[in-house]
PDB file of C-alpha atoms (C1' of nucleotides) in Angstrom:
ATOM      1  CA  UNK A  27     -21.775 -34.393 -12.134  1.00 54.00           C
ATOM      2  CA  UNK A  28     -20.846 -31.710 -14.425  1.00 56.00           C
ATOM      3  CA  UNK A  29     -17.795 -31.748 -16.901  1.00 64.00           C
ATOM      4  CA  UNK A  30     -14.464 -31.471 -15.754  1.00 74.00           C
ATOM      5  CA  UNK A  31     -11.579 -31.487 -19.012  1.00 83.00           C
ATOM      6  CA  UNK A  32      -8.299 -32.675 -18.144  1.00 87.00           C
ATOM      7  CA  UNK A  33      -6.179 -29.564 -18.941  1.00 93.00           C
ATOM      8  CA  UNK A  34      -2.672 -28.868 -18.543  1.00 92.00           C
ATOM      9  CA  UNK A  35      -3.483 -26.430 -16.324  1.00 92.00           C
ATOM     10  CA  UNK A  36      -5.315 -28.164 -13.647  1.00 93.00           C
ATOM     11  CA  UNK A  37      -2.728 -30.448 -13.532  1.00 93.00           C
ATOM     12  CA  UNK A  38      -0.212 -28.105 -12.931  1.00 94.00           C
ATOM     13  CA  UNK A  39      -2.828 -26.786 -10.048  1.00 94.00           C
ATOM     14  CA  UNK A  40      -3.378 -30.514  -8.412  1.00 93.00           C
ATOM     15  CA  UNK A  41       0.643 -31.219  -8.680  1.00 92.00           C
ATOM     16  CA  UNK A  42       1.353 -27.850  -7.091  1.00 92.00           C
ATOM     17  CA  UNK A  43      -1.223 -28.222  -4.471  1.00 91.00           C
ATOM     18  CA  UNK A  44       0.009 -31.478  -3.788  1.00 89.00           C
ATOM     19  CA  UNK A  45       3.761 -31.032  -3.935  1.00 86.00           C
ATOM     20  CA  UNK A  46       3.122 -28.221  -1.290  1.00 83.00           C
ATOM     21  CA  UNK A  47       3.658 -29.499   2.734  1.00 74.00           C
ATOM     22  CA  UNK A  48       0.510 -27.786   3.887  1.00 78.00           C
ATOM     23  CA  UNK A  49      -1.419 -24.786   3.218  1.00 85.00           C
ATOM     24  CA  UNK A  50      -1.171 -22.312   0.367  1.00 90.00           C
ATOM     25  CA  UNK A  51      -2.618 -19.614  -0.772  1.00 92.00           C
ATOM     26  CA  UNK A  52      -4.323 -19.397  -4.667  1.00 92.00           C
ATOM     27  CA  UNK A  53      -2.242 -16.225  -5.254  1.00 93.00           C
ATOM     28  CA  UNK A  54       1.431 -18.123  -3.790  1.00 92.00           C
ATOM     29  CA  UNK A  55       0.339 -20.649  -6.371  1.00 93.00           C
ATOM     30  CA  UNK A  56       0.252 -18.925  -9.166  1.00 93.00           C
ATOM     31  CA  UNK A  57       3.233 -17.244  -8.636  1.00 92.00           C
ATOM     32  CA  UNK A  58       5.180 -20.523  -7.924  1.00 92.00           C
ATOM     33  CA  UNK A  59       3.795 -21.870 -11.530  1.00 92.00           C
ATOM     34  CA  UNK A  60       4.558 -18.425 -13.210  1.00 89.00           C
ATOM     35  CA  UNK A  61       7.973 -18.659 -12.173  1.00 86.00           C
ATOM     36  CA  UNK A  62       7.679 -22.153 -13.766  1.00 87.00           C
ATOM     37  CA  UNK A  63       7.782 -20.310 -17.421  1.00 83.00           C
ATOM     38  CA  UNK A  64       4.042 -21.401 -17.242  1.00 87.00           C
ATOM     39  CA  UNK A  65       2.025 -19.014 -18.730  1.00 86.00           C
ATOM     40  CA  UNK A  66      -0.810 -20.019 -16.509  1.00 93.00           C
ATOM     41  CA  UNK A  67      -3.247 -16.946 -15.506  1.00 93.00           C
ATOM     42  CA  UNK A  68      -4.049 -16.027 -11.944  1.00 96.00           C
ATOM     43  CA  UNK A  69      -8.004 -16.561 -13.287  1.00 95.00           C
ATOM     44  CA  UNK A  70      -7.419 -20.076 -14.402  1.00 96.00           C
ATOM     45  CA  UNK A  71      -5.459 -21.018 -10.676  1.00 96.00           C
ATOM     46  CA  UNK A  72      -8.509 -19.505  -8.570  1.00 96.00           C
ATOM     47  CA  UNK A  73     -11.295 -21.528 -10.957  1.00 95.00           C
ATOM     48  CA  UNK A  74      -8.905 -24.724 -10.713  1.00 95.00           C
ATOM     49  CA  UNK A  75      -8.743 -24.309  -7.164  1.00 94.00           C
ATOM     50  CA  UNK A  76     -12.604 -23.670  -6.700  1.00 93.00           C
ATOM     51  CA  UNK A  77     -13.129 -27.016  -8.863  1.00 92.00           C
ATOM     52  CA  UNK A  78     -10.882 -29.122  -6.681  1.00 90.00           C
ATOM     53  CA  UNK A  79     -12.146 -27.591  -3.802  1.00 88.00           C
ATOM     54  CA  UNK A  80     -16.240 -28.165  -4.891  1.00 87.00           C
ATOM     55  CA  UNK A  81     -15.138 -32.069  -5.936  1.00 85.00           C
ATOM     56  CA  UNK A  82     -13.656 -32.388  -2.790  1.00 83.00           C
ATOM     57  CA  UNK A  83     -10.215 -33.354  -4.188  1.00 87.00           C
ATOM     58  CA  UNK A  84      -9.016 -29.856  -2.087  1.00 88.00           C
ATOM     59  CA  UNK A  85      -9.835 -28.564   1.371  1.00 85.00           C
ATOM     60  CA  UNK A  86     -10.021 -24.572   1.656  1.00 85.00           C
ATOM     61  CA  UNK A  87      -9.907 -22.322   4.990  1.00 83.00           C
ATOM     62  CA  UNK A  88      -9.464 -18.779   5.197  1.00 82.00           C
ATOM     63  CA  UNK A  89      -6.089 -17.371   6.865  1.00 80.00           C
ATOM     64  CA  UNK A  90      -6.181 -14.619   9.702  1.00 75.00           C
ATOM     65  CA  UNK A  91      -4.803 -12.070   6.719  1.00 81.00           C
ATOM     66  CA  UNK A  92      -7.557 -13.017   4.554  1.00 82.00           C
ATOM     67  CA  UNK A  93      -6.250 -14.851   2.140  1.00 88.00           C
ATOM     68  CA  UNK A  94      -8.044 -18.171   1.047  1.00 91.00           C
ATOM     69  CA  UNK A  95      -5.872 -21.407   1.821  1.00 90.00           C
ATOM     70  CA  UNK A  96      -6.312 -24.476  -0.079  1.00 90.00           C
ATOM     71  CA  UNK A  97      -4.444 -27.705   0.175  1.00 86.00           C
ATOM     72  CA  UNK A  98      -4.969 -31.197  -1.228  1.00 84.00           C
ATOM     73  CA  UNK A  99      -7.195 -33.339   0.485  1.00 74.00           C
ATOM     74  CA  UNK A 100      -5.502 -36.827   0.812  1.00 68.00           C
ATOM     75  CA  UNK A 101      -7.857 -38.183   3.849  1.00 63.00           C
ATOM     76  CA  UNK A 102     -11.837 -38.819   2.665  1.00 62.00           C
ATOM     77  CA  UNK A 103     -14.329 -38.107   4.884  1.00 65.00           C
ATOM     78  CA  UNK A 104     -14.416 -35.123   7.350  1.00 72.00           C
ATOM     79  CA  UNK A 105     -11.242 -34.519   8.970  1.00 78.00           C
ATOM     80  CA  UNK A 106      -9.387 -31.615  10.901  1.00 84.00           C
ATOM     81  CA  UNK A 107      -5.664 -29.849  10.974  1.00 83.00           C
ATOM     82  CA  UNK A 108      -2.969 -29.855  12.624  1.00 86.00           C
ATOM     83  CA  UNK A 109      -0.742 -26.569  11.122  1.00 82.00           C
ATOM     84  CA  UNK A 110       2.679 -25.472  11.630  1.00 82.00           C
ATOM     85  CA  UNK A 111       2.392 -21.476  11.710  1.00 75.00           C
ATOM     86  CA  UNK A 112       5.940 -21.426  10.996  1.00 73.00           C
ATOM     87  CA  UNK A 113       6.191 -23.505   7.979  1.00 74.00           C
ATOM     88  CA  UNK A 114       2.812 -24.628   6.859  1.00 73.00           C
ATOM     89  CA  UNK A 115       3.110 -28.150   7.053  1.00 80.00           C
ATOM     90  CA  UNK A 116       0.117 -29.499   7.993  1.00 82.00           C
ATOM     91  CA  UNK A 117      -1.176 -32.904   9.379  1.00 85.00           C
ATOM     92  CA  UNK A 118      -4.669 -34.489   8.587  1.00 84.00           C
ATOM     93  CA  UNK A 119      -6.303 -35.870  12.194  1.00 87.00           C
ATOM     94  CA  UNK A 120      -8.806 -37.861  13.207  1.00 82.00           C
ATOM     95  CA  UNK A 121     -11.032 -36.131  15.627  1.00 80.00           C
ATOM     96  CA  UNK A 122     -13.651 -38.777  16.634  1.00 87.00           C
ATOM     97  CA  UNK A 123     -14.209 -37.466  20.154  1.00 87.00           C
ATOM     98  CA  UNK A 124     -14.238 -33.788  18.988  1.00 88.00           C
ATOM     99  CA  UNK A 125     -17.141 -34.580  16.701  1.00 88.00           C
ATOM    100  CA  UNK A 126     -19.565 -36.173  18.962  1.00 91.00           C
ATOM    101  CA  UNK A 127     -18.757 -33.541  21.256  1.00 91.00           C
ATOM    102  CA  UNK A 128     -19.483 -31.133  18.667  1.00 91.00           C
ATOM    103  CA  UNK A 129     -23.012 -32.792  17.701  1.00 91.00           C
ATOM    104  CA  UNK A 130     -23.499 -32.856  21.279  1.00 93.00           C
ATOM    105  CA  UNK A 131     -22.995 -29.111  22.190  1.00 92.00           C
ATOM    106  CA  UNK A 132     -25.391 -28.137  18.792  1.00 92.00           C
ATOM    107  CA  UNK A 133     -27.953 -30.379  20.038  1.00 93.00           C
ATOM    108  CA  UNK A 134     -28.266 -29.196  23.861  1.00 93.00           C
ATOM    109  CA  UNK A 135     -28.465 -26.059  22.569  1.00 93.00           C
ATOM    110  CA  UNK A 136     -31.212 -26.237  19.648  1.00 93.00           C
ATOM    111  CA  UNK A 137     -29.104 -26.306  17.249  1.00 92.00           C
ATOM    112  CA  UNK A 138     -29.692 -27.988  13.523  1.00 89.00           C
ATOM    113  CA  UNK A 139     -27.460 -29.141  10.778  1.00 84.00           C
ATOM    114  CA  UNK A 140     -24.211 -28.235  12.420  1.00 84.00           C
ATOM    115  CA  UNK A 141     -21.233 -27.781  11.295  1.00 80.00           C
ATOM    116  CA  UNK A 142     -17.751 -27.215  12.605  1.00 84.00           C
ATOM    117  CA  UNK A 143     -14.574 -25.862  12.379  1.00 79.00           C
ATOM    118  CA  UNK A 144     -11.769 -27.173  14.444  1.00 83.00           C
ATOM    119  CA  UNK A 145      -7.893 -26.819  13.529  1.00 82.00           C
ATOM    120  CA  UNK A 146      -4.938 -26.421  15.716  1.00 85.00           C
ATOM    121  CA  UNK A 147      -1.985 -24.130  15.081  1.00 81.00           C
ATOM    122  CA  UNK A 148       1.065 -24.352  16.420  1.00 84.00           C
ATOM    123  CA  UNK A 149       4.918 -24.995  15.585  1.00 86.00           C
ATOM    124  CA  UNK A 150       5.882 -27.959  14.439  1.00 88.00           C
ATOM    125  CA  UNK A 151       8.547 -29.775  15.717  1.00 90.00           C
ATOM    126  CA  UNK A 152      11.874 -28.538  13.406  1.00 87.00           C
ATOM    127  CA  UNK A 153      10.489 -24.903  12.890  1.00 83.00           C
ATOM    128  CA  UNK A 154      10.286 -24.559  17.232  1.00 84.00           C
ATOM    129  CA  UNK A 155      14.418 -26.461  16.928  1.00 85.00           C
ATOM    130  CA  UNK A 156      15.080 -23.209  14.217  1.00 73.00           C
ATOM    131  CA  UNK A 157      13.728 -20.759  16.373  1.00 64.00           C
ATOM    132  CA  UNK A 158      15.667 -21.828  19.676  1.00 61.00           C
TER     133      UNK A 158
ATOM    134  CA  UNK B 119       0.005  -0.542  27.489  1.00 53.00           C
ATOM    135  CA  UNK B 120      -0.253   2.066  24.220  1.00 54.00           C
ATOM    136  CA  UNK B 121      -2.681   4.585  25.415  1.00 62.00           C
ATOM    137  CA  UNK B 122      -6.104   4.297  24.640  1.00 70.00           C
ATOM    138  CA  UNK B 123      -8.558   7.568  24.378  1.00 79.00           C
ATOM    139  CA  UNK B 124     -11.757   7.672  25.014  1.00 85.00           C
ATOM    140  CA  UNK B 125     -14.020   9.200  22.162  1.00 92.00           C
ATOM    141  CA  UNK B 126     -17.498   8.551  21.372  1.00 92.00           C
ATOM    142  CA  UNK B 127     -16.843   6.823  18.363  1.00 91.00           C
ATOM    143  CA  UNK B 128     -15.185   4.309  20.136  1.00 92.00           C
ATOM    144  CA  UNK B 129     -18.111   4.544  23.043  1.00 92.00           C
ATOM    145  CA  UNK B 130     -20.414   4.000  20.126  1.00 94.00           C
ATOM    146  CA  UNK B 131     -18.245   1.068  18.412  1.00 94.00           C
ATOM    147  CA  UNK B 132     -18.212  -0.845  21.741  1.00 93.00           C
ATOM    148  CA  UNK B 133     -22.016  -0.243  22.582  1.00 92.00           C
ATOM    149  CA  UNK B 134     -23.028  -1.543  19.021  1.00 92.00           C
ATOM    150  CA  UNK B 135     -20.819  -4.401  18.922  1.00 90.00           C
ATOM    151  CA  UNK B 136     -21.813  -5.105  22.623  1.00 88.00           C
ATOM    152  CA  UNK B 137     -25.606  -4.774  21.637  1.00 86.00           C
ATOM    153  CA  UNK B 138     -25.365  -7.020  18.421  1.00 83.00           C
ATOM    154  CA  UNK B 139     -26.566 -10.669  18.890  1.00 74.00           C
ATOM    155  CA  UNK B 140     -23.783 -12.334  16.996  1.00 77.00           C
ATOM    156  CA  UNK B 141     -20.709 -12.045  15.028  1.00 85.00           C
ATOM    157  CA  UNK B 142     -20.512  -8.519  12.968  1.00 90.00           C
ATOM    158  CA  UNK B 143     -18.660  -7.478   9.912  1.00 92.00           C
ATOM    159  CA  UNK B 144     -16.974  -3.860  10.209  1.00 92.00           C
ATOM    160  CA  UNK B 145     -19.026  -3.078   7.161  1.00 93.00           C
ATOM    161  CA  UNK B 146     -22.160  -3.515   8.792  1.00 92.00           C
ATOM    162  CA  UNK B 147     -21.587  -2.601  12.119  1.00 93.00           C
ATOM    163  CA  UNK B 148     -19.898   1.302   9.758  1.00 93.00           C
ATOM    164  CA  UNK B 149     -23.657   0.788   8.165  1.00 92.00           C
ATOM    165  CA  UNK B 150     -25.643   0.817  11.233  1.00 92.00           C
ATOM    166  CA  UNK B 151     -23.712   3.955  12.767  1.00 91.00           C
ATOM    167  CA  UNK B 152     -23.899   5.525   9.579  1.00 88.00           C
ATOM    168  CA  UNK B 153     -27.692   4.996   9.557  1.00 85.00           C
ATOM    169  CA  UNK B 154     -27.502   6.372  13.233  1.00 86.00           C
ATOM    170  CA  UNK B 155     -26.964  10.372  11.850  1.00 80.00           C
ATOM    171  CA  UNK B 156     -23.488   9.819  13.370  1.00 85.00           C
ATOM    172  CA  UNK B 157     -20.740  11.084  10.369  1.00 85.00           C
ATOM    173  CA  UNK B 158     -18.254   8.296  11.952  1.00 92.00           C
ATOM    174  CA  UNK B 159     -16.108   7.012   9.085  1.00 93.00           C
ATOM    175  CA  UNK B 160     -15.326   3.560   7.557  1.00 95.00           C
ATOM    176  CA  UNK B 161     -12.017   3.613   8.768  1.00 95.00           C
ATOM    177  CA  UNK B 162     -12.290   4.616  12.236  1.00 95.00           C
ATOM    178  CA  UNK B 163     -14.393   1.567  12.545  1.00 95.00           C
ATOM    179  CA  UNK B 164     -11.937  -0.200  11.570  1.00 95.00           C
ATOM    180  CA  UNK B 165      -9.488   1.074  14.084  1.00 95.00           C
ATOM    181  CA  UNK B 166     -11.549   1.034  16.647  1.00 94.00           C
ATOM    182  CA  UNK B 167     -12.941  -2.801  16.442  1.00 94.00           C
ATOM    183  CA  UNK B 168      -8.703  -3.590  15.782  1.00 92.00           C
ATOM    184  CA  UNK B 169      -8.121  -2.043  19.308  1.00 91.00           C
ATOM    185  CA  UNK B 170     -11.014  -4.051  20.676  1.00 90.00           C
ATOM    186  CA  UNK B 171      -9.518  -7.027  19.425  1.00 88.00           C
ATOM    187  CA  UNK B 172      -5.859  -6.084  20.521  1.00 86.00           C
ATOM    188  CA  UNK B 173      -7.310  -5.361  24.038  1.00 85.00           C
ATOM    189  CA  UNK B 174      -9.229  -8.491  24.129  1.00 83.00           C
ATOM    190  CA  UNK B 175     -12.453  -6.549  24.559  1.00 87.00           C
ATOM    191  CA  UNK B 176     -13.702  -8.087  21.045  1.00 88.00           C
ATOM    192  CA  UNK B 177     -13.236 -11.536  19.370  1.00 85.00           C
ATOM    193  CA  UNK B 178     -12.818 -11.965  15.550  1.00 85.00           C
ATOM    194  CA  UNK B 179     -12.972 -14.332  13.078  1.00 83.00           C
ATOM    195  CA  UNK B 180     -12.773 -14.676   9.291  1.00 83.00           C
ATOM    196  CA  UNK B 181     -15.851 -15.720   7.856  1.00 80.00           C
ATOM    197  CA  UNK B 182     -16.291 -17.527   4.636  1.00 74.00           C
ATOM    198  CA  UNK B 183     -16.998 -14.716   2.438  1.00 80.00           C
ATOM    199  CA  UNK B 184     -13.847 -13.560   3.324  1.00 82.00           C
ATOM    200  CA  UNK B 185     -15.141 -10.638   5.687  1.00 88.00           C
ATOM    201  CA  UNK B 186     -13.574  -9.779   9.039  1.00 91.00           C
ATOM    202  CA  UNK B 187     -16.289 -10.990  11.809  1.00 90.00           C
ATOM    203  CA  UNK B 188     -16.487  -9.166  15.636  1.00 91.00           C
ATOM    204  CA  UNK B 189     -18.174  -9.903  18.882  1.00 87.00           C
ATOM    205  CA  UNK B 190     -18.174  -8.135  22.277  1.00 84.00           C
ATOM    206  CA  UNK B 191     -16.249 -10.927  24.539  1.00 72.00           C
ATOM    207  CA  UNK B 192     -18.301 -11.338  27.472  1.00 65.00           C
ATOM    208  CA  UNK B 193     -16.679 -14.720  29.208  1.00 60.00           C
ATOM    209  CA  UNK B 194     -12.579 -14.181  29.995  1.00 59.00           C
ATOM    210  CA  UNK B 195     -10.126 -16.327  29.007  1.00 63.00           C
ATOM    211  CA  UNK B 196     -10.462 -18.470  26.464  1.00 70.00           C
ATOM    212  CA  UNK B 197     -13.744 -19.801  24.614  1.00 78.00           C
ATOM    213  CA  UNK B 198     -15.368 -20.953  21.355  1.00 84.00           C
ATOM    214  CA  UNK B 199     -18.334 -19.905  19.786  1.00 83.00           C
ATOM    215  CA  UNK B 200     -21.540 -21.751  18.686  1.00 86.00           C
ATOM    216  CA  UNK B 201     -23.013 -19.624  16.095  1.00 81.00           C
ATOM    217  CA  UNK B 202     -26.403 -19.531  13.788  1.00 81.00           C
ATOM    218  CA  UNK B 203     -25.375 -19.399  10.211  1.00 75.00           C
ATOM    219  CA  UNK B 204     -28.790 -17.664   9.801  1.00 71.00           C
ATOM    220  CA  UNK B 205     -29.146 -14.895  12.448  1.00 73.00           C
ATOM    221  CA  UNK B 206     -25.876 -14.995  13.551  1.00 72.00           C
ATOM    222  CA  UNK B 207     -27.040 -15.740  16.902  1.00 79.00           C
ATOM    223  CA  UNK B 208     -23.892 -16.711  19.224  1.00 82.00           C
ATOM    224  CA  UNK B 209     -23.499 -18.624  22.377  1.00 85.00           C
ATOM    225  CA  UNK B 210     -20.340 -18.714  24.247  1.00 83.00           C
ATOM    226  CA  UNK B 211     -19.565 -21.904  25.315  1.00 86.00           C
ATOM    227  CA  UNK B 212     -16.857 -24.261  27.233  1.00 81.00           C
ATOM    228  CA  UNK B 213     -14.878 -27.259  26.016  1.00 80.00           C
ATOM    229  CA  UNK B 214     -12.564 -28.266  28.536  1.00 87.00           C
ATOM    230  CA  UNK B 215     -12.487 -31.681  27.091  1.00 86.00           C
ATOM    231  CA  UNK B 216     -11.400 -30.088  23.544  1.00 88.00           C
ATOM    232  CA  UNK B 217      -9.017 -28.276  25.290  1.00 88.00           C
ATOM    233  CA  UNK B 218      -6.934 -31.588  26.639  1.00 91.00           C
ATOM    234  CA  UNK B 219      -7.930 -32.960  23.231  1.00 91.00           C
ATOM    235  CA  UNK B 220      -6.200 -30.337  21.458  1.00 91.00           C
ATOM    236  CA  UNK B 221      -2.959 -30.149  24.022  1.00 92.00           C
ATOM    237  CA  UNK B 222      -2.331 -33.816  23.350  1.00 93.00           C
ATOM    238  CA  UNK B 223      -2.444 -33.888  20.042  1.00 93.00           C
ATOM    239  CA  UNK B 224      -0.561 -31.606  19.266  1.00 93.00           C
ATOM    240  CA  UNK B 225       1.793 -32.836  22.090  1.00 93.00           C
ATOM    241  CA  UNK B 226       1.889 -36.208  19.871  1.00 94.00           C
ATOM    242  CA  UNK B 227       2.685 -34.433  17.005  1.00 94.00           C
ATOM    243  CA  UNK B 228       5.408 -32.633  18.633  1.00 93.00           C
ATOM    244  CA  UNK B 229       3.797 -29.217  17.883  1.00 93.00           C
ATOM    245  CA  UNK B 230       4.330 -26.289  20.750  1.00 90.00           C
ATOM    246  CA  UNK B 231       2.334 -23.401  21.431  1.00 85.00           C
ATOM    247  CA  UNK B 232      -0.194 -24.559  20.222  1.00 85.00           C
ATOM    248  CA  UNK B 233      -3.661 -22.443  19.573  1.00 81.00           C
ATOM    249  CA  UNK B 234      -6.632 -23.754  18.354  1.00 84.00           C
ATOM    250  CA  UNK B 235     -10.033 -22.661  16.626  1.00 80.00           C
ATOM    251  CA  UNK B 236     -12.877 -24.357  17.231  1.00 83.00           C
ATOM    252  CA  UNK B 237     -16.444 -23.061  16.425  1.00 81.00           C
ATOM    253  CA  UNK B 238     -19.579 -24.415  15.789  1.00 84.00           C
ATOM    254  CA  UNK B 239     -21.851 -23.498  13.115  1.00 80.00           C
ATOM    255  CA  UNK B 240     -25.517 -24.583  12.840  1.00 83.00           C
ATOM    256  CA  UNK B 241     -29.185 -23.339  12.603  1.00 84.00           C
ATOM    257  CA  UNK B 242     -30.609 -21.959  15.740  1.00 87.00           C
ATOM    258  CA  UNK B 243     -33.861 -23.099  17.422  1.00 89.00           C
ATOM    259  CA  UNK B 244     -36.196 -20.170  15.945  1.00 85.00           C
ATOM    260  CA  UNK B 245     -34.306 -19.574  12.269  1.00 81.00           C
ATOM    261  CA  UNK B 246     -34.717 -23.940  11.774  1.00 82.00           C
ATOM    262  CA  UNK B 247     -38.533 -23.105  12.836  1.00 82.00           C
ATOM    263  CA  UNK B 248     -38.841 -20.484  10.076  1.00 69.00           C
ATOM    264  CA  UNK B 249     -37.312 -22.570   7.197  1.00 61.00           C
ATOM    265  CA  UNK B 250     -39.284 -25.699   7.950  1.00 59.00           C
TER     266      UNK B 250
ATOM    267  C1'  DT C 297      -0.003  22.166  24.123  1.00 95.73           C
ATOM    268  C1'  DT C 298       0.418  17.850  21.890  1.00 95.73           C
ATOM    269  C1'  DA C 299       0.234  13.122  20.992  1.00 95.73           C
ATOM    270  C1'  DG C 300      -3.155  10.593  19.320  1.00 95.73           C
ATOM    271  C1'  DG C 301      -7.786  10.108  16.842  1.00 95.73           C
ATOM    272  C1'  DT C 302     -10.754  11.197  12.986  1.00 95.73           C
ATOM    273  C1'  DG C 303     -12.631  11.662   8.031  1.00 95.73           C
ATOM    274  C1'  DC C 304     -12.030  11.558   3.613  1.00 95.73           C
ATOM    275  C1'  DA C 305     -10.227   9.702  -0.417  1.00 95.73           C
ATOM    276  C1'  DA C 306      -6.887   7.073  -2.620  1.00 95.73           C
ATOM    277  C1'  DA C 307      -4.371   2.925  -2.582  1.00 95.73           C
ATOM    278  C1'  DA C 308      -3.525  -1.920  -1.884  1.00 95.73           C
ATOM    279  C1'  DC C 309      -5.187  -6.277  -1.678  1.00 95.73           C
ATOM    280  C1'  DC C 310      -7.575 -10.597  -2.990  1.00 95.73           C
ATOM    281  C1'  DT C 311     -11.059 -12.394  -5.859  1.00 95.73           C
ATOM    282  C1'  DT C 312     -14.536 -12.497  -9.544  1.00 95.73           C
ATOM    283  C1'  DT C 313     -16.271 -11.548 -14.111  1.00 95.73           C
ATOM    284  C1'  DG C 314     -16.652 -10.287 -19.237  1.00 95.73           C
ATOM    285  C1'  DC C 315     -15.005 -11.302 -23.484  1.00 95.73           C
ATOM    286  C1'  DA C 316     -12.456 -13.066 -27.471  1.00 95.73           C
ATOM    287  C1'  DC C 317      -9.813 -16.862 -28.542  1.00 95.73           C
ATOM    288  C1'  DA C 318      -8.070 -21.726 -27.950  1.00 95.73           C
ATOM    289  C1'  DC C 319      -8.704 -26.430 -27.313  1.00 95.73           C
ATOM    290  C1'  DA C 320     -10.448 -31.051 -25.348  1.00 95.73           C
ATOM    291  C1'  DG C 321     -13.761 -34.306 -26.399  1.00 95.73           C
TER     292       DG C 321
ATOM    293  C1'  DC D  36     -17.707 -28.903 -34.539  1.00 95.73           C
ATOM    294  C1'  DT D  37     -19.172 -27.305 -29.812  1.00 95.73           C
ATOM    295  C1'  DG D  38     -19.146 -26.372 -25.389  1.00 95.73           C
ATOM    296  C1'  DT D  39     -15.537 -25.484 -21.848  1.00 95.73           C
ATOM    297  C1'  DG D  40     -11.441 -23.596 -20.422  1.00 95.73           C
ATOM    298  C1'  DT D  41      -8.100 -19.947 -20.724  1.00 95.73           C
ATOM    299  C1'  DG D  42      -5.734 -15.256 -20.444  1.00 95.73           C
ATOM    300  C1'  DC D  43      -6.097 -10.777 -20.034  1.00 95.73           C
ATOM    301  C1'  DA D  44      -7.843  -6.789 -18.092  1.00 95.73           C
ATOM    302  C1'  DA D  45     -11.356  -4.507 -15.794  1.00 95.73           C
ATOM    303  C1'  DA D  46     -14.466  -4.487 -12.075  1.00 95.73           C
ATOM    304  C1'  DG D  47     -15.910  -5.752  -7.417  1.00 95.73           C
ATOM    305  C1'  DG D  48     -15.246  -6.233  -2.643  1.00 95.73           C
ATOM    306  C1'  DT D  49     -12.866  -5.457   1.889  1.00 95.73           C
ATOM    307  C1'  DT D  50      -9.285  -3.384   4.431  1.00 95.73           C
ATOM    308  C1'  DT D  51      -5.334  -0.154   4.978  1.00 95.73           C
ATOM    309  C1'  DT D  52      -2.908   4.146   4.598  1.00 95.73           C
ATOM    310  C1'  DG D  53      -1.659   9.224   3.845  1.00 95.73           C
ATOM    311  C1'  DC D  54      -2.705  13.560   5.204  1.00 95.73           C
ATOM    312  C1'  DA D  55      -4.774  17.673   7.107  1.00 95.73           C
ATOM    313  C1'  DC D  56      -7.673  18.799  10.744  1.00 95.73           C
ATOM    314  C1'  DC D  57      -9.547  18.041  15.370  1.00 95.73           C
ATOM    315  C1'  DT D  58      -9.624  16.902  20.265  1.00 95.73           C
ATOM    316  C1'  DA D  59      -9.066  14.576  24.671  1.00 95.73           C
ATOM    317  C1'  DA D  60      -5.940  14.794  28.450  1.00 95.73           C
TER     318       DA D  60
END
DNA sequence: TTAGGTGCAAAACCTTTGCACACAG
DNA sequence: CTGTGTGCAAAGGTTTTGCACCTAA
């Protein structure tokens, strides 16, 4: 495993990423620790967040606008999200069915090492109260 | 509806993404015109494959990289995609039983409107041949 | 005619990289 | 010390936008 030092940086980058309720993006991150009187540079968030993402300490998706999302990765293992498009707050689920299903479908078609994405969006239960 | 003309760069946007195998990125899909002795510009592209999308004539997705990914939409309604990280080879396919999967869950979460994404990405028969 | 489309280039955007300096180990 | 990490700024990439001209209806 390579080298990994313990600076105050990325542990303003793991705390952020897991104070926040769900997804975030690496530039909303840095701007939330800049208004911290941090001095941290937008460089040092996006090479935190690649680290945490590559040790699998954070997950990472990309958002319809583009943006990379990352949040902190609580569950081991391969999991799947549930996301408020509202608020961001996102729940980690078990998808047990969903994966054979998904080995299945690769394999009656050919298909080797798959992979697969599967997240749900919708609005959680107080943001779709708000919005009444 | 917003009207909708009919020039032949959009005639030629359609027929190329129709006549591409798998997902495309406007970048090479502006490439292949270009390389086609038609002058058609970046941006047009652009427009063009956004009122696909809007119309539901074209399906998109954010790849990895961060690039904006097309395909002609040949089934209605709603689908997923089981695609060759390789080729880019990409099969429509049906999951009713991820569909209930998805509506209950988030149903137990409380979430409405809920969407979902799910895609499959793997190596296709032939590109799995050629590595071996 | 005329509202909308097109091309070009510039701008906006997110992300990565080069480099000198700082610091953890 | 020494090899990494950091901050800054510049560069790289994709996508959007402004504007004058063009064109389908």
């Amino acid at each position: 495993m390579v080298t990994q030092r313990n600076t105050w940086q990325r542990e303003r980058v793991r705390d952020a990423l897991a104070g926040a309720r769900g997804f975030v993006s690496a530039q909303s991150l840095h701007a939330a620790l800049r208004d911290d009187n941090t001095g941290i540079g937008l460089a040092t968030v996006y090479r935190a967040l690649a680290g945490l993402a590559a040790s699998g300490e954070a997950d990472s998706l990309q958002s319809p606008e583009g943006e990379a999302l990352y949040r902190a990765c609580s569950m081991t293992g391969h999991h799947h999200h549930l996301i408020c498009r509202s608020c961001g707050l996102t729940i980690e689920i078990e998808a047990t069915a969903v994966e054979q299903w998904a080995r299945e479908t690769a394999a009656r078609h050919g298909f080797r090492d798959a992979e697969h994405v599967v997240d749900i969006f919708g609005l959680c239960e107080s943001c779709a109260a708000k919005q009444s």
